[in-house]
PDB file of C-alpha atoms in Angstrom:
ATOM      1  CA  MET A   1     -63.819  -4.127 -19.901  1.00 48.00           C
ATOM      2  CA  ALA A   2     -64.156  -5.612 -23.333  1.00 50.00           C
ATOM      3  CA  GLN A   3     -60.594  -6.779 -23.191  1.00 52.00           C
ATOM      4  CA  ALA A   4     -61.415  -9.332 -20.547  1.00 50.00           C
ATOM      5  CA  GLU A   5     -63.653 -11.206 -22.931  1.00 51.00           C
ATOM      6  CA  GLN A   6     -60.958 -11.670 -25.516  1.00 53.00           C
ATOM      7  CA  VAL A   7     -59.202 -14.970 -25.401  1.00 55.00           C
ATOM      8  CA  LYS A   8     -55.587 -14.394 -24.594  1.00 60.00           C
ATOM      9  CA  HIS A   9     -53.044 -16.861 -25.812  1.00 68.00           C
ATOM     10  CA  ASP A  10     -50.339 -17.385 -23.281  1.00 74.00           C
ATOM     11  CA  GLN A  11     -46.855 -16.792 -24.503  1.00 81.00           C
ATOM     12  CA  ALA A  12     -43.701 -18.599 -23.578  1.00 84.00           C
ATOM     13  CA  LEU A  13     -41.291 -16.696 -21.366  1.00 86.00           C
ATOM     14  CA  PRO A  14     -38.415 -15.234 -23.436  1.00 86.00           C
ATOM     15  CA  PRO A  15     -34.912 -15.049 -21.882  1.00 84.00           C
ATOM     16  CA  TYR A  16     -35.022 -11.221 -21.652  1.00 85.00           C
ATOM     17  CA  PRO A  17     -38.706 -10.330 -21.204  1.00 86.00           C
ATOM     18  CA  GLU A  18     -37.801  -6.666 -20.655  1.00 86.00           C
ATOM     19  CA  LYS A  19     -36.182  -6.420 -24.090  1.00 85.00           C
ATOM     20  CA  ALA A  20     -38.372  -8.793 -26.094  1.00 86.00           C
ATOM     21  CA  THR A  21     -40.453  -6.066 -27.747  1.00 88.00           C
ATOM     22  CA  LEU A  22     -39.249  -3.020 -29.673  1.00 90.00           C
ATOM     23  CA  GLU A  23     -41.025  -0.775 -27.195  1.00 89.00           C
ATOM     24  CA  GLY A  24     -39.255  -2.476 -24.306  1.00 88.00           C
ATOM     25  CA  LYS A  25     -35.893  -2.080 -26.019  1.00 89.00           C
ATOM     26  CA  ASN A  26     -36.525   1.610 -26.668  1.00 91.00           C
ATOM     27  CA  LYS A  27     -37.631   2.187 -23.074  1.00 90.00           C
ATOM     28  CA  PHE A  28     -34.484   0.529 -21.850  1.00 89.00           C
ATOM     29  CA  LEU A  29     -32.226   2.614 -24.115  1.00 90.00           C
ATOM     30  CA  GLY A  30     -34.105   5.852 -23.458  1.00 91.00           C
ATOM     31  CA  PHE A  31     -33.855   5.272 -19.743  1.00 92.00           C
ATOM     32  CA  TRP A  32     -30.066   5.197 -19.951  1.00 91.00           C
ATOM     33  CA  PHE A  33     -30.144   8.530 -21.819  1.00 92.00           C
ATOM     34  CA  PHE A  34     -32.114   9.884 -18.876  1.00 94.00           C
ATOM     35  CA  LEU A  35     -29.664   8.435 -16.350  1.00 93.00           C
ATOM     36  CA  GLY A  36     -26.753  10.087 -18.205  1.00 93.00           C
ATOM     37  CA  GLY A  37     -28.560  13.410 -17.796  1.00 93.00           C
ATOM     38  CA  GLU A  38     -29.292  12.724 -14.126  1.00 94.00           C
ATOM     39  CA  THR A  39     -25.581  12.134 -13.572  1.00 94.00           C
ATOM     40  CA  VAL A  40     -24.892  15.681 -14.784  1.00 95.00           C
ATOM     41  CA  LEU A  41     -27.707  17.119 -12.651  1.00 95.00           C
ATOM     42  CA  PHE A  42     -26.254  15.577  -9.515  1.00 95.00           C
ATOM     43  CA  ALA A  43     -22.728  16.597 -10.541  1.00 95.00           C
ATOM     44  CA  SER A  44     -23.762  20.248 -10.559  1.00 95.00           C
ATOM     45  CA  LEU A  45     -25.339  19.895  -7.113  1.00 95.00           C
ATOM     46  CA  PHE A  46     -22.228  18.126  -5.785  1.00 95.00           C
ATOM     47  CA  GLY A  47     -19.994  20.812  -7.280  1.00 93.00           C
ATOM     48  CA  THR A  48     -22.090  23.545  -5.665  1.00 93.00           C
ATOM     49  CA  TYR A  49     -22.071  21.793  -2.305  1.00 93.00           C
ATOM     50  CA  LEU A  50     -18.301  21.276  -2.394  1.00 91.00           C
ATOM     51  CA  GLY A  51     -17.840  24.929  -3.291  1.00 90.00           C
ATOM     52  CA  LEU A  52     -20.069  26.215  -0.507  1.00 89.00           C
ATOM     53  CA  ARG A  53     -19.649  23.714   2.311  1.00 86.00           C
ATOM     54  CA  ASN A  54     -17.297  25.903   4.323  1.00 86.00           C
ATOM     55  CA  GLY A  55     -19.555  28.939   4.082  1.00 86.00           C
ATOM     56  CA  VAL A  56     -21.345  28.330   7.360  1.00 85.00           C
ATOM     57  CA  ALA A  57     -21.847  32.026   8.326  1.00 85.00           C
ATOM     58  CA  ASP A  58     -23.002  32.046  11.975  1.00 85.00           C
ATOM     59  CA  GLY A  59     -24.828  28.748  11.646  1.00 83.00           C
ATOM     60  CA  PRO A  60     -23.730  25.297  12.801  1.00 89.00           C
ATOM     61  CA  THR A  61     -20.945  23.516  10.926  1.00 88.00           C
ATOM     62  CA  SER A  62     -21.173  20.058   9.405  1.00 88.00           C
ATOM     63  CA  GLN A  63     -18.901  18.759  12.195  1.00 89.00           C
ATOM     64  CA  GLU A  64     -21.492  19.795  14.782  1.00 89.00           C
ATOM     65  CA  LEU A  65     -24.399  18.348  12.818  1.00 90.00           C
ATOM     66  CA  PHE A  66     -23.530  15.025  11.262  1.00 91.00           C
ATOM     67  CA  HIS A  67     -24.088  11.801  13.192  1.00 90.00           C
ATOM     68  CA  LEU A  68     -22.253   8.916  11.571  1.00 91.00           C
ATOM     69  CA  ASP A  69     -24.423   6.220  13.160  1.00 92.00           C
ATOM     70  CA  LEU A  70     -27.608   7.592  11.579  1.00 93.00           C
ATOM     71  CA  VAL A  71     -25.936   7.854   8.157  1.00 94.00           C
ATOM     72  CA  PHE A  72     -24.588   4.317   8.536  1.00 94.00           C
ATOM     73  CA  TYR A  73     -28.096   2.909   9.124  1.00 95.00           C
ATOM     74  CA  MET A  74     -29.456   4.877   6.171  1.00 95.00           C
ATOM     75  CA  THR A  75     -26.664   3.571   3.947  1.00 95.00           C
ATOM     76  CA  MET A  76     -27.248  -0.038   4.965  1.00 95.00           C
ATOM     77  CA  ILE A  77     -30.986   0.303   4.332  1.00 96.00           C
ATOM     78  CA  LEU A  78     -30.477   1.739   0.853  1.00 95.00           C
ATOM     79  CA  LEU A  79     -27.807  -0.809  -0.101  1.00 94.00           C
ATOM     80  CA  THR A  80     -30.093  -3.639   1.010  1.00 95.00           C
ATOM     81  CA  SER A  81     -32.970  -2.189  -1.002  1.00 95.00           C
ATOM     82  CA  SER A  82     -30.742  -2.352  -4.076  1.00 94.00           C
ATOM     83  CA  LEU A  83     -30.234  -6.064  -3.437  1.00 94.00           C
ATOM     84  CA  THR A  84     -33.968  -6.710  -3.001  1.00 95.00           C
ATOM     85  CA  SER A  85     -34.702  -5.062  -6.344  1.00 94.00           C
ATOM     86  CA  VAL A  86     -31.985  -7.213  -7.944  1.00 93.00           C
ATOM     87  CA  PHE A  87     -33.783 -10.289  -6.542  1.00 94.00           C
ATOM     88  CA  ALA A  88     -37.043  -8.931  -7.972  1.00 95.00           C
ATOM     89  CA  ILE A  89     -35.547  -8.779 -11.472  1.00 93.00           C
ATOM     90  CA  ILE A  90     -34.019 -12.259 -11.160  1.00 93.00           C
ATOM     91  CA  ASN A  91     -37.479 -13.562 -10.259  1.00 93.00           C
ATOM     92  CA  MET A  92     -38.935 -11.722 -13.238  1.00 93.00           C
ATOM     93  CA  LYS A  93     -36.489 -13.449 -15.585  1.00 91.00           C
ATOM     94  CA  LYS A  94     -37.444 -16.785 -14.021  1.00 91.00           C
ATOM     95  CA  GLY A  95     -41.108 -16.076 -14.706  1.00 89.00           C
ATOM     96  CA  ASN A  96     -41.897 -16.001 -10.990  1.00 91.00           C
ATOM     97  CA  TYR A  97     -44.321 -13.076 -10.857  1.00 93.00           C
ATOM     98  CA  LYS A  98     -45.180 -13.467  -7.154  1.00 93.00           C
ATOM     99  CA  GLY A  99     -41.480 -13.301  -6.352  1.00 94.00           C
ATOM    100  CA  LEU A 100     -41.113 -10.156  -8.443  1.00 94.00           C
ATOM    101  CA  LEU A 101     -43.964  -8.426  -6.620  1.00 95.00           C
ATOM    102  CA  GLY A 102     -42.793  -9.559  -3.184  1.00 96.00           C
ATOM    103  CA  TRP A 103     -39.211  -8.364  -3.597  1.00 96.00           C
ATOM    104  CA  MET A 104     -40.427  -5.087  -5.117  1.00 96.00           C
ATOM    105  CA  TRP A 105     -42.663  -4.505  -2.085  1.00 97.00           C
ATOM    106  CA  ALA A 106     -39.641  -5.163   0.127  1.00 97.00           C
ATOM    107  CA  THR A 107     -37.755  -2.517  -1.869  1.00 97.00           C
ATOM    108  CA  VAL A 108     -40.580  -0.027  -1.354  1.00 97.00           C
ATOM    109  CA  ALA A 109     -40.638  -0.760   2.399  1.00 97.00           C
ATOM    110  CA  LEU A 110     -36.886  -0.161   2.684  1.00 97.00           C
ATOM    111  CA  GLY A 111     -37.251   3.033   0.662  1.00 97.00           C
ATOM    112  CA  VAL A 112     -39.908   4.286   3.070  1.00 97.00           C
ATOM    113  CA  ALA A 113     -37.662   3.414   6.035  1.00 97.00           C
ATOM    114  CA  PHE A 114     -34.817   5.375   4.446  1.00 96.00           C
ATOM    115  CA  LEU A 115     -37.065   8.374   3.842  1.00 96.00           C
ATOM    116  CA  SER A 116     -38.294   8.336   7.458  1.00 96.00           C
ATOM    117  CA  PHE A 117     -34.687   8.497   8.671  1.00 96.00           C
ATOM    118  CA  GLU A 118     -33.996  11.386   6.312  1.00 96.00           C
ATOM    119  CA  ILE A 119     -37.078  13.319   7.379  1.00 96.00           C
ATOM    120  CA  TYR A 120     -36.081  12.793  11.017  1.00 95.00           C
ATOM    121  CA  GLU A 121     -32.561  14.017  10.188  1.00 95.00           C
ATOM    122  CA  PHE A 122     -33.761  17.214   8.495  1.00 95.00           C
ATOM    123  CA  TRP A 123     -36.253  17.851  11.297  1.00 95.00           C
ATOM    124  CA  ASP A 124     -33.474  17.372  13.858  1.00 94.00           C
ATOM    125  CA  TYR A 125     -31.162  19.830  12.086  1.00 93.00           C
ATOM    126  CA  THR A 126     -33.882  22.441  11.674  1.00 93.00           C
ATOM    127  CA  VAL A 127     -35.433  22.257  15.127  1.00 94.00           C
ATOM    128  CA  ASN A 128     -32.579  21.207  17.414  1.00 92.00           C
ATOM    129  CA  TYR A 129     -29.652  22.861  15.654  1.00 91.00           C
ATOM    130  CA  GLY A 130     -31.338  25.856  14.022  1.00 88.00           C
ATOM    131  CA  LEU A 131     -30.114  25.029  10.536  1.00 91.00           C
ATOM    132  CA  GLY A 132     -32.787  26.523   8.271  1.00 89.00           C
ATOM    133  CA  PHE A 133     -32.588  26.462   4.501  1.00 91.00           C
ATOM    134  CA  THR A 134     -31.362  30.087   4.416  1.00 91.00           C
ATOM    135  CA  THR A 135     -29.116  29.965   7.504  1.00 90.00           C
ATOM    136  CA  SER A 136     -25.920  29.718   5.491  1.00 91.00           C
ATOM    137  CA  ALA A 137     -24.567  28.827   2.064  1.00 91.00           C
ATOM    138  CA  PHE A 138     -23.660  25.446   3.534  1.00 92.00           C
ATOM    139  CA  ALA A 139     -27.272  24.903   4.670  1.00 93.00           C
ATOM    140  CA  SER A 140     -28.776  25.799   1.281  1.00 94.00           C
ATOM    141  CA  SER A 141     -26.410  23.624  -0.720  1.00 94.00           C
ATOM    142  CA  PHE A 142     -26.678  20.739   1.754  1.00 95.00           C
ATOM    143  CA  TYR A 143     -30.491  20.711   1.800  1.00 95.00           C
ATOM    144  CA  THR A 144     -30.610  21.099  -1.987  1.00 96.00           C
ATOM    145  CA  LEU A 145     -28.237  18.210  -2.696  1.00 96.00           C
ATOM    146  CA  VAL A 146     -29.480  15.743  -0.083  1.00 96.00           C
ATOM    147  CA  GLY A 147     -33.080  16.912  -0.524  1.00 96.00           C
ATOM    148  CA  THR A 148     -32.954  16.342  -4.292  1.00 96.00           C
ATOM    149  CA  HIS A 149     -31.751  12.815  -3.620  1.00 96.00           C
ATOM    150  CA  GLY A 150     -34.533  12.356  -1.054  1.00 96.00           C
ATOM    151  CA  ALA A 151     -37.075  13.594  -3.605  1.00 97.00           C
ATOM    152  CA  HIS A 152     -35.750  10.975  -6.016  1.00 97.00           C
ATOM    153  CA  VAL A 153     -36.253   8.291  -3.370  1.00 97.00           C
ATOM    154  CA  LEU A 154     -39.807   9.497  -2.780  1.00 97.00           C
ATOM    155  CA  PHE A 155     -40.480   9.476  -6.521  1.00 97.00           C
ATOM    156  CA  GLY A 156     -39.077   5.936  -6.773  1.00 96.00           C
ATOM    157  CA  VAL A 157     -41.269   4.729  -3.913  1.00 97.00           C
ATOM    158  CA  LEU A 158     -44.369   6.217  -5.572  1.00 97.00           C
ATOM    159  CA  TRP A 159     -43.378   4.887  -9.001  1.00 97.00           C
ATOM    160  CA  ILE A 160     -42.781   1.312  -7.843  1.00 97.00           C
ATOM    161  CA  SER A 161     -45.897   1.170  -5.658  1.00 96.00           C
ATOM    162  CA  THR A 162     -47.987   2.505  -8.556  1.00 96.00           C
ATOM    163  CA  LEU A 163     -46.650  -0.295 -10.773  1.00 96.00           C
ATOM    164  CA  LEU A 164     -47.256  -2.873  -8.039  1.00 95.00           C
ATOM    165  CA  ILE A 165     -50.861  -1.791  -7.546  1.00 95.00           C
ATOM    166  CA  ARG A 166     -51.605  -1.382 -11.254  1.00 95.00           C
ATOM    167  CA  TYR A 167     -50.182  -4.797 -12.172  1.00 93.00           C
ATOM    168  CA  ALA A 168     -51.125  -6.678  -9.005  1.00 92.00           C
ATOM    169  CA  LYS A 169     -53.308  -9.196 -10.832  1.00 90.00           C
ATOM    170  CA  THR A 170     -52.212  -9.254 -14.472  1.00 89.00           C
ATOM    171  CA  GLY A 171     -49.247 -11.585 -14.256  1.00 88.00           C
ATOM    172  CA  LEU A 172     -45.983 -10.966 -16.070  1.00 91.00           C
ATOM    173  CA  THR A 173     -46.459  -9.656 -19.608  1.00 90.00           C
ATOM    174  CA  LEU A 174     -44.236  -8.125 -22.253  1.00 90.00           C
ATOM    175  CA  THR A 175     -45.886  -4.776 -21.438  1.00 90.00           C
ATOM    176  CA  ASN A 176     -45.066  -4.624 -17.764  1.00 91.00           C
ATOM    177  CA  ALA A 177     -41.693  -6.416 -17.777  1.00 92.00           C
ATOM    178  CA  PRO A 178     -39.839  -3.337 -19.199  1.00 93.00           C
ATOM    179  CA  LYS A 179     -41.675  -1.104 -16.712  1.00 94.00           C
ATOM    180  CA  PHE A 180     -40.516  -3.100 -13.709  1.00 95.00           C
ATOM    181  CA  TYR A 181     -37.062  -3.307 -15.205  1.00 94.00           C
ATOM    182  CA  THR A 182     -36.633   0.465 -15.697  1.00 95.00           C
ATOM    183  CA  ALA A 183     -38.024   1.074 -12.199  1.00 95.00           C
ATOM    184  CA  SER A 184     -35.321  -1.190 -10.768  1.00 95.00           C
ATOM    185  CA  LEU A 185     -32.636   0.591 -12.830  1.00 93.00           C
ATOM    186  CA  TYR A 186     -33.857   3.892 -11.401  1.00 95.00           C
ATOM    187  CA  TRP A 187     -33.667   2.473  -7.904  1.00 95.00           C
ATOM    188  CA  HIS A 188     -30.058   1.344  -8.406  1.00 94.00           C
ATOM    189  CA  PHE A 189     -29.216   4.792  -9.705  1.00 94.00           C
ATOM    190  CA  ILE A 190     -30.568   6.354  -6.492  1.00 95.00           C
ATOM    191  CA  ASP A 191     -28.271   4.001  -4.606  1.00 94.00           C
ATOM    192  CA  VAL A 192     -25.285   4.999  -6.769  1.00 94.00           C
ATOM    193  CA  VAL A 193     -25.896   8.676  -6.004  1.00 95.00           C
ATOM    194  CA  TRP A 194     -26.195   7.903  -2.299  1.00 95.00           C
ATOM    195  CA  VAL A 195     -22.766   6.226  -2.306  1.00 94.00           C
ATOM    196  CA  PHE A 196     -21.280   9.583  -3.300  1.00 94.00           C
ATOM    197  CA  ILE A 197     -23.492  11.498  -0.864  1.00 95.00           C
ATOM    198  CA  PHE A 198     -22.439   9.462   2.146  1.00 93.00           C
ATOM    199  CA  THR A 199     -18.808   9.681   1.073  1.00 93.00           C
ATOM    200  CA  VAL A 200     -18.532  13.309  -0.070  1.00 92.00           C
ATOM    201  CA  VAL A 201     -21.098  14.969   2.199  1.00 93.00           C
ATOM    202  CA  TYR A 202     -21.127  12.954   5.399  1.00 92.00           C
ATOM    203  CA  LEU A 203     -17.779  11.172   5.679  1.00 91.00           C
ATOM    204  CA  MET A 204     -15.813  14.177   4.408  1.00 89.00           C
ATOM    205  CA  GLY A 205     -17.883  16.525   6.573  1.00 85.00           C
ATOM    206  CA  VAL A 206     -17.397  14.831   9.937  1.00 83.00           C
TER     207      VAL A 206
ATOM    208  CA  MET B   1     -36.044 -12.543 -28.968  1.00 48.00           C
ATOM    209  CA  ASP B   2     -39.168 -13.545 -30.795  1.00 50.00           C
ATOM    210  CA  PRO B   3     -40.123 -11.128 -33.579  1.00 51.00           C
ATOM    211  CA  HIS B   4     -43.603 -12.659 -33.786  1.00 55.00           C
ATOM    212  CA  VAL B   5     -44.888 -11.267 -30.536  1.00 54.00           C
ATOM    213  CA  SER B   6     -48.568 -10.909 -31.233  1.00 62.00           C
ATOM    214  CA  ASP B   7     -50.058  -9.648 -27.994  1.00 77.00           C
ATOM    215  CA  PRO B   8     -47.760  -7.950 -25.486  1.00 80.00           C
ATOM    216  CA  SER B   9     -50.472  -8.034 -22.824  1.00 81.00           C
ATOM    217  CA  ALA B  10     -50.744 -11.818 -22.841  1.00 83.00           C
ATOM    218  CA  PRO B  11     -49.385 -13.408 -19.675  1.00 85.00           C
ATOM    219  CA  LEU B  12     -46.011 -15.068 -20.028  1.00 85.00           C
ATOM    220  CA  LYS B  13     -46.147 -18.693 -19.023  1.00 83.00           C
ATOM    221  CA  GLY B  14     -43.569 -21.305 -18.280  1.00 81.00           C
ATOM    222  CA  GLY B  15     -40.073 -21.001 -16.942  1.00 83.00           C
ATOM    223  CA  PRO B  16     -36.711 -20.200 -18.422  1.00 86.00           C
ATOM    224  CA  SER B  17     -34.765 -22.732 -20.445  1.00 86.00           C
ATOM    225  CA  LYS B  18     -32.150 -24.850 -18.663  1.00 88.00           C
ATOM    226  CA  LYS B  19     -29.417 -22.654 -20.139  1.00 88.00           C
ATOM    227  CA  THR B  20     -31.063 -19.404 -18.986  1.00 87.00           C
ATOM    228  CA  GLU B  21     -31.747 -20.895 -15.588  1.00 89.00           C
ATOM    229  CA  LYS B  22     -28.077 -21.725 -15.154  1.00 91.00           C
ATOM    230  CA  LYS B  23     -27.113 -18.234 -16.258  1.00 89.00           C
ATOM    231  CA  LEU B  24     -29.568 -16.662 -13.820  1.00 90.00           C
ATOM    232  CA  ALA B  25     -28.276 -18.762 -10.931  1.00 91.00           C
ATOM    233  CA  LYS B  26     -24.741 -17.636 -11.720  1.00 90.00           C
ATOM    234  CA  GLU B  27     -25.867 -14.028 -12.003  1.00 88.00           C
ATOM    235  CA  ALA B  28     -27.625 -14.184  -8.642  1.00 90.00           C
ATOM    236  CA  ARG B  29     -24.500 -15.645  -7.033  1.00 92.00           C
ATOM    237  CA  HIS B  30     -22.349 -12.834  -8.452  1.00 90.00           C
ATOM    238  CA  GLN B  31     -24.819 -10.262  -7.235  1.00 91.00           C
ATOM    239  CA  VAL B  32     -24.922 -11.589  -3.694  1.00 93.00           C
ATOM    240  CA  ILE B  33     -21.122 -11.705  -3.585  1.00 92.00           C
ATOM    241  CA  SER B  34     -20.844  -8.132  -4.862  1.00 91.00           C
ATOM    242  CA  PHE B  35     -23.465  -7.021  -2.340  1.00 92.00           C
ATOM    243  CA  VAL B  36     -21.431  -8.518   0.518  1.00 94.00           C
ATOM    244  CA  PHE B  37     -18.350  -6.822  -0.880  1.00 93.00           C
ATOM    245  CA  MET B  38     -20.192  -3.498  -1.119  1.00 92.00           C
ATOM    246  CA  ILE B  39     -21.282  -3.748   2.514  1.00 93.00           C
ATOM    247  CA  PHE B  40     -17.681  -4.516   3.427  1.00 94.00           C
ATOM    248  CA  LEU B  41     -16.366  -1.489   1.488  1.00 93.00           C
ATOM    249  CA  THR B  42     -18.969   0.775   3.081  1.00 93.00           C
ATOM    250  CA  SER B  43     -18.027  -0.401   6.562  1.00 93.00           C
ATOM    251  CA  VAL B  44     -14.339   0.160   5.791  1.00 92.00           C
ATOM    252  CA  ALA B  45     -15.106   3.717   4.641  1.00 91.00           C
ATOM    253  CA  PHE B  46     -17.079   4.493   7.808  1.00 91.00           C
ATOM    254  CA  LEU B  47     -14.398   2.944  10.030  1.00 90.00           C
ATOM    255  CA  THR B  48     -11.659   4.909   8.267  1.00 89.00           C
ATOM    256  CA  VAL B  49     -13.405   8.150   9.142  1.00 88.00           C
ATOM    257  CA  ALA B  50     -14.643   7.102  12.593  1.00 86.00           C
ATOM    258  CA  SER B  51     -11.195   6.088  13.848  1.00 84.00           C
ATOM    259  CA  ASP B  52      -9.212   9.218  14.644  1.00 77.00           C
ATOM    260  CA  THR B  53      -5.847   7.564  14.089  1.00 78.00           C
ATOM    261  CA  ILE B  54      -5.946   7.839  10.298  1.00 80.00           C
ATOM    262  CA  PRO B  55      -4.993  11.308   9.047  1.00 83.00           C
ATOM    263  CA  ASN B  56      -7.387  13.123   6.703  1.00 79.00           C
ATOM    264  CA  ARG B  57      -4.700  13.452   4.062  1.00 82.00           C
ATOM    265  CA  PHE B  58      -4.925   9.702   3.581  1.00 86.00           C
ATOM    266  CA  ALA B  59      -8.549   9.055   4.556  1.00 88.00           C
ATOM    267  CA  ILE B  60     -10.259  11.329   2.008  1.00 88.00           C
ATOM    268  CA  PRO B  61      -8.639   9.960  -1.183  1.00 90.00           C
ATOM    269  CA  PHE B  62      -9.087   6.457   0.244  1.00 91.00           C
ATOM    270  CA  ILE B  63     -12.856   6.738   0.848  1.00 91.00           C
ATOM    271  CA  LEU B  64     -13.313   8.408  -2.551  1.00 92.00           C
ATOM    272  CA  LEU B  65     -11.538   5.472  -4.182  1.00 93.00           C
ATOM    273  CA  ILE B  66     -13.771   3.042  -2.276  1.00 92.00           C
ATOM    274  CA  ALA B  67     -16.862   4.947  -3.450  1.00 92.00           C
ATOM    275  CA  VAL B  68     -15.757   4.723  -7.090  1.00 93.00           C
ATOM    276  CA  VAL B  69     -15.143   0.963  -6.805  1.00 92.00           C
ATOM    277  CA  GLN B  70     -18.531   0.454  -5.208  1.00 91.00           C
ATOM    278  CA  VAL B  71     -20.325   2.507  -7.864  1.00 91.00           C
ATOM    279  CA  LEU B  72     -18.676   0.530 -10.665  1.00 90.00           C
ATOM    280  CA  MET B  73     -19.859  -2.684  -9.002  1.00 89.00           C
ATOM    281  CA  GLN B  74     -23.386  -1.284  -8.812  1.00 88.00           C
ATOM    282  CA  LEU B  75     -23.333  -0.238 -12.466  1.00 89.00           C
ATOM    283  CA  TYR B  76     -21.926  -3.464 -13.858  1.00 88.00           C
ATOM    284  CA  TYR B  77     -23.393  -6.152 -11.594  1.00 85.00           C
ATOM    285  CA  PHE B  78     -26.690  -4.627 -10.460  1.00 86.00           C
ATOM    286  CA  MET B  79     -27.530  -2.469 -13.450  1.00 86.00           C
ATOM    287  CA  HIS B  80     -26.227  -5.014 -15.997  1.00 83.00           C
ATOM    288  CA  LEU B  81     -24.032  -2.646 -17.979  1.00 82.00           C
ATOM    289  CA  ASN B  82     -21.744  -5.600 -18.691  1.00 78.00           C
ATOM    290  CA  ASP B  83     -24.481  -7.502 -20.553  1.00 79.00           C
ATOM    291  CA  ARG B  84     -24.127  -7.903 -24.272  1.00 77.00           C
ATOM    292  CA  GLY B  85     -25.871  -5.323 -26.450  1.00 76.00           C
ATOM    293  CA  ASN B  86     -25.558  -2.485 -23.957  1.00 82.00           C
ATOM    294  CA  GLY B  87     -23.122  -0.407 -26.005  1.00 85.00           C
ATOM    295  CA  TRP B  88     -25.307   2.672 -26.320  1.00 87.00           C
ATOM    296  CA  ASN B  89     -26.233   2.550 -22.657  1.00 87.00           C
ATOM    297  CA  ASN B  90     -22.570   2.539 -21.745  1.00 89.00           C
ATOM    298  CA  ILE B  91     -21.918   5.449 -24.073  1.00 90.00           C
ATOM    299  CA  MET B  92     -24.725   7.520 -22.531  1.00 89.00           C
ATOM    300  CA  LEU B  93     -23.673   6.818 -18.971  1.00 90.00           C
ATOM    301  CA  TRP B  94     -19.981   7.439 -19.573  1.00 92.00           C
ATOM    302  CA  THR B  95     -20.767  10.670 -21.417  1.00 92.00           C
ATOM    303  CA  GLY B  96     -22.722  11.737 -18.331  1.00 92.00           C
ATOM    304  CA  ILE B  97     -19.834  10.760 -16.046  1.00 93.00           C
ATOM    305  CA  PHE B  98     -17.376  12.595 -18.331  1.00 94.00           C
ATOM    306  CA  VAL B  99     -19.388  15.817 -18.083  1.00 94.00           C
ATOM    307  CA  ALA B 100     -19.883  15.272 -14.335  1.00 93.00           C
ATOM    308  CA  VAL B 101     -16.164  14.882 -13.705  1.00 93.00           C
ATOM    309  CA  MET B 102     -15.558  18.275 -15.334  1.00 93.00           C
ATOM    310  CA  THR B 103     -18.563  19.953 -13.710  1.00 92.00           C
ATOM    311  CA  VAL B 104     -17.597  19.257 -10.097  1.00 91.00           C
ATOM    312  CA  PRO B 105     -14.085  20.822 -10.099  1.00 89.00           C
ATOM    313  CA  THR B 106     -15.292  23.687 -12.323  1.00 90.00           C
ATOM    314  CA  LEU B 107     -17.992  24.673  -9.855  1.00 90.00           C
ATOM    315  CA  MET B 108     -15.616  24.233  -6.920  1.00 87.00           C
ATOM    316  CA  LEU B 109     -13.096  26.556  -8.599  1.00 86.00           C
ATOM    317  CA  LEU B 110     -15.694  29.102  -9.680  1.00 86.00           C
ATOM    318  CA  ILE B 111     -17.241  29.340  -6.241  1.00 84.00           C
ATOM    319  CA  GLY B 112     -13.750  29.585  -4.878  1.00 68.00           C
ATOM    320  CA  VAL B 113     -12.822  26.955  -2.308  1.00 59.00           C
ATOM    321  CA  ILE B 114      -9.703  25.914  -4.135  1.00 60.00           C
ATOM    322  CA  LYS B 115      -7.339  28.646  -5.144  1.00 56.00           C
ATOM    323  CA  PHE B 116      -4.305  28.251  -7.296  1.00 52.00           C
TER     324      PHE B 116
END
């Protein structure tokens, strides 16, 4: 690449590298617009689930299905992954790029662990309890709500690992700082949604 | 914020100023404390439901309250909504929450679990 031959002048680390450029600021603001919309998306899925959760037809009920211990592990994993991504951002603001990458990889690993638990859970319900997507209104709304959240986790895992691979060797710049920052915001948002899922779906369904 | 940023792809060198460093250390401390508190709240919610002695009439509003507290901690400590200059972000999120709060009971009523 021709770019590599250009002499790059190092810049001093600003206090908010994610908001130091206009593009970074706009990304940051636009991302919150998106999160406001996501809130409404999940609200409609929660509303649907709460409306349909007693419509179990001849299928199993939530009381027969839900295992609190599994949900507790999943919750702890996701909460911890929120903390690791907070550490990643603190390291970014300190200019410690290795620390940023390391904590982000930890976040990805925890996300994958969470997803494995969820896939096991869905497999268990489908195979051992006979709860297919079309078994009952409860089944459809449950799989749609929790599955949409799971899809968000998967997307987050792919997003963050793409960033980590793409920027593995560049060091912290004003281009990638906002990208890592919005990715961590997204990850926290996934965690926020999960807090309501474990409360409204699992704890209220046991 | 330096308006004379010439090359956004140039590596950022050096560390934060003493003042920023202090601020970051304080921020990290707050975040660890709120994380511990969040774990505590989560455990309380699970225990409330797992122990059969607490009646549902009390347990459900209680765990919902705990969830709201925990989410506010996430939003303000982890997602930095309390930082200066985040006015528009707050407006967007709270607009979303406002619509969400109306959406959930509306759908519940329309589908027909609650009847008045």
